[in-house]
Amino acid sequence: VTLIVSALIFAAAGFGFARGVLGWDSTLFLRVPLTFLTLIFLGRGILPYIPNGPMSGSVEPFQTLNLMYFSPLILTLGLCFGVLLLRR
């Protein structure tokens, strides 16, 4: 799961690179990465709470720490990216 999330975040960064460094000014290069990042972070934050999901077999102490700290923080990041997406 972590490798997939990392690859998707890297792909979203390519849009930011095209907009910021190459100067391609388009709303496509703003909305697409924000949409990707919102979905990635919300999806990663929800996965541990699915009873038979891909992260249900995690070992301790990661499972407890993930449910108590990491997932709520990741959900908060996803919500922040969602707010940015809706405000643009």
CSV table of N, CA, C and O in Angstrom, one decimal, residues 2 9 13 16 34-35 40 55 61:
chain,number,residue,atom,x,y,z
A,2,THR,N,1.9,1.2,0.8
A,2,THR,CA,2.8,2.4,0.9
A,2,THR,C,3.5,2.7,-0.4
A,2,THR,O,3.6,3.9,-0.8
A,9,ILE,N,1.6,9.9,-5.3
A,9,ILE,CA,2.0,11.2,-4.8
A,9,ILE,C,3.1,11.8,-5.7
A,9,ILE,O,3.0,13.0,-6.1
A,13,ALA,N,2.9,15.1,-8.2
A,13,ALA,CA,4.0,16.1,-8.1
A,13,ALA,C,4.4,16.5,-9.5
A,13,ALA,O,4.9,17.7,-9.7
A,16,GLY,N,2.5,19.5,-10.6
A,16,GLY,CA,3.0,20.7,-9.9
A,16,GLY,C,4.3,21.2,-10.6
A,16,GLY,O,4.5,22.4,-10.7
A,34,LEU,N,-4.5,18.2,-7.1
A,34,LEU,CA,-5.3,18.3,-5.9
A,34,LEU,C,-6.3,17.2,-5.7
A,34,LEU,O,-6.5,16.7,-4.6
A,35,THR,N,-6.9,16.8,-6.8
A,35,THR,CA,-7.9,15.7,-6.8
A,35,THR,C,-7.2,14.4,-6.5
A,35,THR,O,-7.7,13.7,-5.6
A,40,ILE,N,-6.0,10.2,-2.7
A,40,ILE,CA,-4.9,9.3,-2.1
A,40,ILE,C,-4.9,9.4,-0.6
A,40,ILE,O,-4.9,8.4,0.1
A,55,MET,N,-5.2,-3.6,5.4
A,55,MET,CA,-4.4,-3.3,6.5
A,55,MET,C,-4.9,-3.9,7.8
A,55,MET,O,-4.4,-3.6,8.9
A,61,PRO,N,3.1,-2.9,17.3
A,61,PRO,CA,2.3,-1.8,17.7
A,61,PRO,C,1.8,-0.9,16.5
A,61,PRO,O,1.1,0.0,16.8
